[in-house]
Amino acid sequence: MNNIVNTVGKYLYWLSIPRIGFTDVLDILIVSILFYQIVKWIKTTRAWVLLKGIILLLCIALAAYLLQLHTITFILANTMSVGITAVLIVFQPELRSALEQLGRKNWIANIFSTDTDQVKEGYTARTLQEIYRAAIEMGKVKTGALIVIEREVMLGEYERTGIPIDGKVSSQLLINIFEHNTPLHDGAVIIRNNRIVSATCYLPLSDSVEIGKELGTRHRAAVGISEVSDSITVIVSEETGDISIAVNGKIKHALAPQEFRDELSVLREENTSSKKFKLWKGLNRNERKNRE
Ligand SMILES: Nc1ncnc2c1ncn2[C@@H]1O[C@H](COP(=O)(O)OP(=O)(O)OP(=O)(O)O)[C@@H](O)[C@H]1O
């Protein structure tokens, strides 16, 4: 009898609810906020894609371990330690900018803010139509233009190199910005959430050898930004009036109007397919705003 009571007592001991003090709650709260802030930051950088890759690798490592696949477990365990050093080197610019922001940020306001201006709303058909119309018009008269359309990866550090605009996207505004001999025509325009956020932005230049020799720094800058982000960049050549698109480190040069329209429509499809659930509210709100 005593034995049974002792055994049950042992199990009940493990089942008993531990005492939670104020410091434990504070501890969990701080860790949760930190974790949330880190994930939020990662989501706005190209490290997000990498994080998904790391999670996949961890799943494979776990499966290999459970299935006793010793060689795969050994290889993954060893590459991961080297991988961490590689990640620190590759993402050195992002880490540096995060640490710089740490010093600049108003932390209390940031932690408790709903951060509504950071919410991605998705591009409306109207915005894409305005960009299309502006590029075609500028191409006809050979006005050089560089239009970066932000997607998941935030382009804040490039936006800060330019002059803030915060204007609704319209073909007239874009044409006006890139008009020769005006103060805003040099550099790139960045578009976020159907608004032109900044003009005269300086973009990183690509050193890819795949870019044709006939293409100069405007095209290199477009490819450069597409290498460090998931943005889509529209380039209008001042020399030829050709319209090109840079995406994922590649340039699609001298597009026909229909090809250009199709390339832009990718942004619209993103809203209506993969992000349907996440964005439907924001999209409607945005469309309503645009109709007003
Ligand atoms: N790093 C950069 N970031 C943003 N804009 C840039 C950058 N480098 C160049 N530009 C823009 O490109 C213009 C120079 O274009 P350049 O003639 O060298 O390029 P290109 O690719 O030959 O284009 P185009 O066919 O229009 O002549 C600059 O005046 C500036 O507006």
CSV table of C-alpha atoms and ligand atoms in Angstrom, one decimal:
chain,number,residue,atom,x,y,z
A,1,MET,CA,0.0,0.0,0.0
A,2,ASN,CA,2.8,2.3,1.0
A,3,ASN,CA,4.6,1.6,-2.2
A,4,ILE,CA,1.5,2.5,-4.3
A,5,VAL,CA,1.1,5.8,-2.4
A,6,ASN,CA,4.8,6.6,-2.8
A,7,THR,CA,4.7,5.8,-6.6
A,8,VAL,CA,1.5,7.9,-7.1
A,9,GLY,CA,3.0,10.6,-5.0
A,10,LYS,CA,6.1,10.7,-7.2
A,11,TYR,CA,4.0,11.2,-10.3
A,12,LEU,CA,1.8,13.7,-8.6
A,13,TYR,CA,4.9,15.6,-7.7
A,14,TRP,CA,5.9,15.9,-11.3
A,15,LEU,CA,2.3,16.9,-12.2
A,16,SER,CA,2.2,19.6,-9.5
A,17,ILE,CA,2.0,23.1,-10.9
A,18,PRO,CA,5.3,24.9,-10.2
A,19,ARG,CA,5.1,28.2,-8.3
A,20,ILE,CA,5.2,31.1,-10.6
A,21,GLY,CA,6.6,34.3,-9.2
A,22,PHE,CA,6.6,37.9,-10.5
A,23,THR,CA,10.1,37.5,-11.9
A,24,ASP,CA,9.1,34.4,-13.9
A,25,VAL,CA,6.3,36.3,-15.6
A,26,LEU,CA,8.6,39.3,-16.3
A,27,ASP,CA,11.2,36.9,-17.7
A,28,ILE,CA,8.7,35.2,-20.0
A,29,LEU,CA,7.3,38.6,-21.1
A,30,ILE,CA,10.7,40.0,-22.0
A,31,VAL,CA,11.7,36.9,-23.9
A,32,SER,CA,8.4,36.9,-25.8
A,33,ILE,CA,8.8,40.6,-26.7
A,34,LEU,CA,12.4,40.0,-27.8
A,35,PHE,CA,11.4,37.0,-29.8
A,36,TYR,CA,8.6,38.8,-31.5
A,37,GLN,CA,10.8,41.8,-32.3
A,38,ILE,CA,13.5,39.6,-33.8
A,39,VAL,CA,11.0,37.6,-36.0
A,40,LYS,CA,9.4,40.9,-37.1
A,41,TRP,CA,12.8,42.3,-38.0
A,42,ILE,CA,13.9,39.1,-39.8
A,43,LYS,CA,10.6,39.2,-41.9
A,44,THR,CA,11.6,42.6,-43.3
A,45,THR,CA,15.0,41.5,-44.4
A,46,ARG,CA,16.3,38.9,-46.9
A,47,ALA,CA,17.2,36.8,-43.9
A,48,TRP,CA,13.6,35.6,-43.8
A,49,VAL,CA,14.2,33.4,-46.8
A,50,LEU,CA,17.3,32.1,-45.1
A,51,LEU,CA,15.4,31.4,-41.9
A,52,LYS,CA,12.9,29.3,-43.8
A,53,GLY,CA,15.8,27.3,-45.2
A,54,ILE,CA,17.4,26.8,-41.8
A,55,ILE,CA,14.0,25.6,-40.4
A,56,LEU,CA,13.8,23.1,-43.3
A,57,LEU,CA,17.4,21.9,-42.6
A,58,LEU,CA,16.6,21.5,-38.9
A,59,CYS,CA,13.6,19.3,-39.8
A,60,ILE,CA,15.7,17.2,-42.1
A,61,ALA,CA,18.3,16.9,-39.3
A,62,LEU,CA,15.7,15.8,-36.8
A,63,ALA,CA,14.2,13.3,-39.3
A,64,ALA,CA,17.7,11.9,-40.0
A,65,TYR,CA,18.4,11.6,-36.3
A,66,LEU,CA,15.1,9.8,-35.6
A,67,LEU,CA,15.6,7.4,-38.5
A,68,GLN,CA,19.2,6.8,-37.3
A,69,LEU,CA,20.7,8.0,-40.6
A,70,HIS,CA,24.1,8.5,-39.1
A,71,THR,CA,26.0,9.9,-42.2
A,72,ILE,CA,23.3,12.6,-42.9
A,73,THR,CA,23.2,13.5,-39.2
A,74,PHE,CA,27.0,13.7,-39.0
A,75,ILE,CA,27.2,15.9,-42.2
A,76,LEU,CA,24.3,18.2,-41.1
A,77,ALA,CA,25.7,18.6,-37.5
A,78,ASN,CA,29.1,19.6,-38.9
A,79,THR,CA,27.9,21.9,-41.6
A,80,MET,CA,25.6,23.8,-39.2
A,81,SER,CA,28.5,25.0,-37.1
A,82,VAL,CA,30.3,26.3,-40.1
A,83,GLY,CA,27.0,27.6,-41.4
A,84,ILE,CA,26.5,29.9,-38.4
A,85,THR,CA,29.8,31.6,-39.2
A,86,ALA,CA,28.9,31.9,-42.9
A,87,VAL,CA,25.5,33.5,-42.0
A,88,LEU,CA,27.2,36.1,-39.8
A,89,ILE,CA,29.5,37.0,-42.7
A,90,VAL,CA,26.8,37.0,-45.4
A,91,PHE,CA,24.3,39.0,-43.3
A,92,GLN,CA,26.9,41.4,-41.8
A,93,PRO,CA,25.2,44.5,-43.5
A,94,GLU,CA,21.8,43.5,-42.0
A,95,LEU,CA,23.2,42.9,-38.6
A,96,ARG,CA,25.1,46.1,-38.6
A,97,SER,CA,22.0,48.1,-39.6
A,98,ALA,CA,20.0,46.3,-36.9
A,99,LEU,CA,22.5,47.2,-34.2
A,100,GLU,CA,22.6,50.8,-35.5
A,101,GLN,CA,18.8,50.9,-35.3
A,102,LEU,CA,19.0,49.5,-31.8
A,103,GLY,CA,20.8,52.6,-30.8
A,104,ARG,CA,18.5,55.0,-32.6
A,105,LYS,CA,15.1,53.5,-31.8
A,106,ASN,CA,12.5,54.8,-29.3
A,107,TRP,CA,12.1,51.3,-27.8
A,108,ILE,CA,9.1,51.8,-25.5
A,109,ALA,CA,7.1,53.4,-28.3
A,110,ASN,CA,8.3,50.8,-30.8
A,111,ILE,CA,7.5,47.8,-28.6
A,112,PHE,CA,3.9,48.9,-27.9
A,113,SER,CA,3.1,50.4,-31.3
A,114,THR,CA,0.9,48.5,-33.6
A,115,ASP,CA,3.3,49.5,-36.4
A,116,THR,CA,0.5,50.0,-38.9
A,117,ASP,CA,2.7,51.8,-41.4
A,118,GLN,CA,4.8,48.7,-41.7
A,119,VAL,CA,1.9,46.5,-42.7
A,120,LYS,CA,2.1,45.5,-46.3
A,121,GLU,CA,-1.1,46.2,-48.1
A,122,GLY,CA,-0.4,44.7,-51.5
A,123,TYR,CA,-0.5,46.5,-54.8
A,124,THR,CA,-3.8,47.5,-56.4
A,125,ALA,CA,-4.5,47.2,-60.1
A,126,ARG,CA,-4.7,50.9,-60.3
A,127,THR,CA,-1.1,51.4,-58.9
A,128,LEU,CA,0.3,48.9,-61.4
A,129,GLN,CA,-1.6,50.6,-64.2
A,130,GLU,CA,-0.2,54.0,-63.2
A,131,ILE,CA,3.4,52.6,-63.1
A,132,TYR,CA,2.8,50.9,-66.5
A,133,ARG,CA,1.4,54.1,-68.0
A,134,ALA,CA,4.3,56.2,-66.6
A,135,ALA,CA,7.0,53.9,-67.9
A,136,ILE,CA,5.4,53.7,-71.4
A,137,GLU,CA,5.1,57.5,-71.6
A,138,MET,CA,8.6,58.0,-70.4
A,139,GLY,CA,9.9,55.4,-72.8
A,140,LYS,CA,8.3,57.2,-75.7
A,141,VAL,CA,10.2,60.5,-74.9
A,142,LYS,CA,13.3,58.7,-73.6
A,143,THR,CA,13.1,60.0,-70.1
A,144,GLY,CA,15.4,57.8,-67.9
A,145,ALA,CA,13.6,56.3,-64.8
A,146,LEU,CA,14.3,53.9,-62.0
A,147,ILE,CA,11.3,52.7,-60.0
A,148,VAL,CA,11.7,50.2,-57.2
A,149,ILE,CA,8.6,48.4,-56.1
A,150,GLU,CA,9.1,47.0,-52.6
A,151,ARG,CA,7.6,43.6,-51.6
A,152,GLU,CA,8.3,41.7,-48.4
A,153,VAL,CA,11.9,42.9,-47.8
A,154,MET,CA,11.8,46.5,-46.5
A,155,LEU,CA,14.0,49.0,-48.2
A,156,GLY,CA,14.3,51.5,-45.4
A,157,GLU,CA,18.0,51.9,-45.6
A,158,TYR,CA,17.8,52.8,-49.3
A,159,GLU,CA,14.7,55.0,-48.8
A,160,ARG,CA,16.7,57.0,-46.3
A,161,THR,CA,19.3,57.9,-48.9
A,162,GLY,CA,16.6,59.8,-50.9
A,163,ILE,CA,14.1,62.6,-50.4
A,164,PRO,CA,10.8,61.7,-48.7
A,165,ILE,CA,7.7,62.0,-50.9
A,166,ASP,CA,4.9,60.0,-49.4
A,167,GLY,CA,2.5,60.6,-52.4
A,168,LYS,CA,-0.1,58.3,-53.9
A,169,VAL,CA,1.3,56.6,-57.0
A,170,SER,CA,0.1,58.3,-60.2
A,171,SER,CA,1.7,58.3,-63.7
A,172,GLN,CA,1.7,62.1,-63.6
A,173,LEU,CA,3.7,62.2,-60.4
A,174,LEU,CA,6.2,59.6,-61.6
A,175,ILE,CA,6.7,61.4,-64.9
A,176,ASN,CA,7.1,64.7,-63.1
A,177,ILE,CA,9.7,63.2,-60.7
A,178,PHE,CA,11.9,61.9,-63.6
A,179,GLU,CA,11.6,65.0,-65.7
A,180,HIS,CA,15.0,66.1,-66.9
A,181,ASN,CA,16.7,68.9,-65.0
A,182,THR,CA,14.4,68.8,-62.0
A,183,PRO,CA,15.8,68.3,-58.5
A,184,LEU,CA,14.2,64.9,-58.0
A,185,HIS,CA,15.0,63.2,-61.4
A,186,ASP,CA,18.3,61.6,-60.4
A,187,GLY,CA,18.4,58.2,-58.6
A,188,ALA,CA,15.6,55.9,-57.9
A,189,VAL,CA,12.0,56.2,-56.7
A,190,ILE,CA,10.8,53.6,-54.0
A,191,ILE,CA,7.2,52.5,-54.0
A,192,ARG,CA,5.6,50.9,-50.9
A,193,ASN,CA,2.0,50.2,-50.2
A,194,ASN,CA,0.8,52.1,-53.3
A,195,ARG,CA,2.6,55.2,-52.3
A,196,ILE,CA,5.8,56.8,-53.6
A,197,VAL,CA,7.8,56.9,-50.4
A,198,SER,CA,11.1,58.4,-51.6
A,199,ALA,CA,12.9,59.8,-54.6
A,200,THR,CA,16.5,60.3,-55.6
A,201,CYS,CA,17.4,57.1,-53.7
A,202,TYR,CA,20.9,55.6,-54.1
A,203,LEU,CA,20.8,51.9,-54.8
A,204,PRO,CA,23.7,49.4,-54.4
A,205,LEU,CA,25.4,48.6,-57.7
A,206,SER,CA,25.6,45.0,-58.9
A,207,ASP,CA,29.0,43.6,-59.9
A,208,SER,CA,27.4,40.8,-61.9
A,209,VAL,CA,29.3,40.0,-65.1
A,210,GLU,CA,26.0,38.9,-66.7
A,211,ILE,CA,24.8,42.4,-67.3
A,212,GLY,CA,25.4,43.5,-70.9
A,213,LYS,CA,28.2,46.0,-71.5
A,214,GLU,CA,25.7,48.3,-73.3
A,215,LEU,CA,23.8,48.8,-70.0
A,216,GLY,CA,25.2,51.4,-67.6
A,217,THR,CA,24.8,52.2,-63.9
A,218,ARG,CA,21.1,52.8,-63.9
A,219,HIS,CA,20.6,49.1,-65.0
A,220,ARG,CA,23.3,48.0,-62.6
A,221,ALA,CA,21.7,49.7,-59.7
A,222,ALA,CA,18.3,48.0,-60.6
A,223,VAL,CA,20.0,44.6,-60.6
A,224,GLY,CA,21.9,45.5,-57.4
A,225,ILE,CA,18.7,46.2,-55.4
A,226,SER,CA,17.1,43.0,-56.8
A,227,GLU,CA,20.1,41.0,-55.5
A,228,VAL,CA,19.7,42.2,-51.9
A,229,SER,CA,15.8,42.2,-51.8
A,230,ASP,CA,12.8,40.7,-53.4
A,231,SER,CA,11.8,44.0,-55.0
A,232,ILE,CA,10.8,44.5,-58.6
A,233,THR,CA,12.5,47.4,-60.4
A,234,VAL,CA,11.3,49.1,-63.5
A,235,ILE,CA,14.0,50.8,-65.6
A,236,VAL,CA,13.4,53.2,-68.5
A,237,SER,CA,16.5,53.8,-70.6
A,238,GLU,CA,17.3,57.4,-71.3
A,239,GLU,CA,19.4,56.3,-74.3
A,240,THR,CA,16.9,54.0,-76.0
A,241,GLY,CA,13.6,54.4,-74.2
A,242,ASP,CA,13.6,50.7,-73.6
A,243,ILE,CA,11.7,49.4,-70.6
A,244,SER,CA,13.4,46.6,-68.5
A,245,ILE,CA,12.6,44.9,-65.3
A,246,ALA,CA,15.1,43.7,-62.7
A,247,VAL,CA,14.1,40.9,-60.3
A,248,ASN,CA,16.0,38.3,-58.3
A,249,GLY,CA,19.3,39.5,-59.5
A,250,LYS,CA,18.4,39.2,-63.2
A,251,ILE,CA,17.4,41.8,-65.8
A,252,LYS,CA,14.7,41.3,-68.4
A,253,HIS,CA,15.8,43.8,-71.0
A,254,ALA,CA,13.8,45.7,-73.6
A,255,LEU,CA,10.4,44.3,-72.9
A,256,ALA,CA,7.4,44.7,-75.2
A,257,PRO,CA,4.4,46.5,-73.6
A,258,GLN,CA,2.5,43.3,-73.1
A,259,GLU,CA,5.5,41.5,-71.6
A,260,PHE,CA,6.0,44.5,-69.3
A,261,ARG,CA,2.4,44.4,-68.2
A,262,ASP,CA,2.7,40.6,-67.5
A,263,GLU,CA,5.8,41.2,-65.4
A,264,LEU,CA,4.0,43.8,-63.3
A,265,SER,CA,0.9,41.7,-62.9
A,266,VAL,CA,3.0,39.3,-60.8
A,267,LEU,CA,2.6,41.8,-58.0
A,268,ARG,CA,-1.2,41.7,-58.4
A,269,GLU,CA,-1.3,37.9,-58.5
A,270,GLU,CA,0.6,37.8,-55.2
A,271,ASN,CA,-2.2,39.7,-53.6
A,272,THR,CA,-4.9,37.5,-54.9
A,273,SER,CA,-3.4,34.1,-54.4
A,274,SER,CA,-0.8,33.4,-51.7
A,275,LYS,CA,-1.7,36.3,-49.5
A,276,LYS,CA,-5.4,36.1,-50.0
A,277,PHE,CA,-6.3,35.4,-46.4
A,278,LYS,CA,-3.7,37.7,-44.9
A,279,LEU,CA,-4.3,40.7,-47.0
A,280,TRP,CA,-7.9,40.7,-48.0
A,281,LYS,CA,-8.9,43.2,-45.4
A,282,GLY,CA,-5.9,45.5,-46.1
A,283,LEU,CA,-6.5,45.2,-49.8
A,284,ASN,CA,-10.1,46.2,-49.6
A,285,ARG,CA,-9.2,49.0,-47.4
A,286,ASN,CA,-6.5,50.0,-49.9
A,287,GLU,CA,-8.8,49.8,-52.9
A,288,ARG,CA,-11.4,51.9,-51.1
A,289,LYS,CA,-8.7,54.4,-50.3
A,290,ASN,CA,-7.6,54.5,-53.9
A,291,ARG,CA,-11.2,54.9,-55.2
A,292,GLU,CA,-11.7,57.9,-52.9
B,1,LIG,N1,23.5,53.6,-57.6
B,1,LIG,C1,22.5,54.3,-58.2
B,1,LIG,N2,21.4,54.4,-57.6
B,1,LIG,C2,20.3,55.1,-58.1
B,1,LIG,N3,20.4,55.6,-59.3
B,1,LIG,C3,21.5,55.5,-60.0
B,1,LIG,C4,22.6,54.8,-59.5
B,1,LIG,N4,23.6,54.9,-60.4
B,1,LIG,C5,23.1,55.6,-61.5
B,1,LIG,N5,21.9,55.9,-61.3
B,1,LIG,C6,21.0,56.7,-62.2
B,1,LIG,O1,21.3,56.4,-63.5
B,1,LIG,C7,21.7,57.6,-64.2
B,1,LIG,C8,22.9,57.3,-65.0
B,1,LIG,O2,22.5,56.3,-65.9
B,1,LIG,P1,23.6,55.7,-67.0
B,1,LIG,O3,23.4,56.4,-68.3
B,1,LIG,O4,24.9,55.6,-66.4
B,1,LIG,O5,23.0,54.3,-67.0
B,1,LIG,P2,22.4,53.4,-68.1
B,1,LIG,O6,22.1,52.0,-67.5
B,1,LIG,O7,23.2,53.4,-69.4
B,1,LIG,O8,21.0,54.0,-68.4
B,1,LIG,P3,20.4,54.8,-69.7
B,1,LIG,O9,20.1,53.7,-70.7
B,1,LIG,O10,19.2,55.5,-69.2
B,1,LIG,O11,21.5,55.7,-70.1
B,1,LIG,C9,22.1,58.5,-63.1
B,1,LIG,O12,21.9,59.9,-63.5
B,1,LIG,C10,21.2,58.2,-62.0
B,1,LIG,O13,19.9,58.8,-62.1
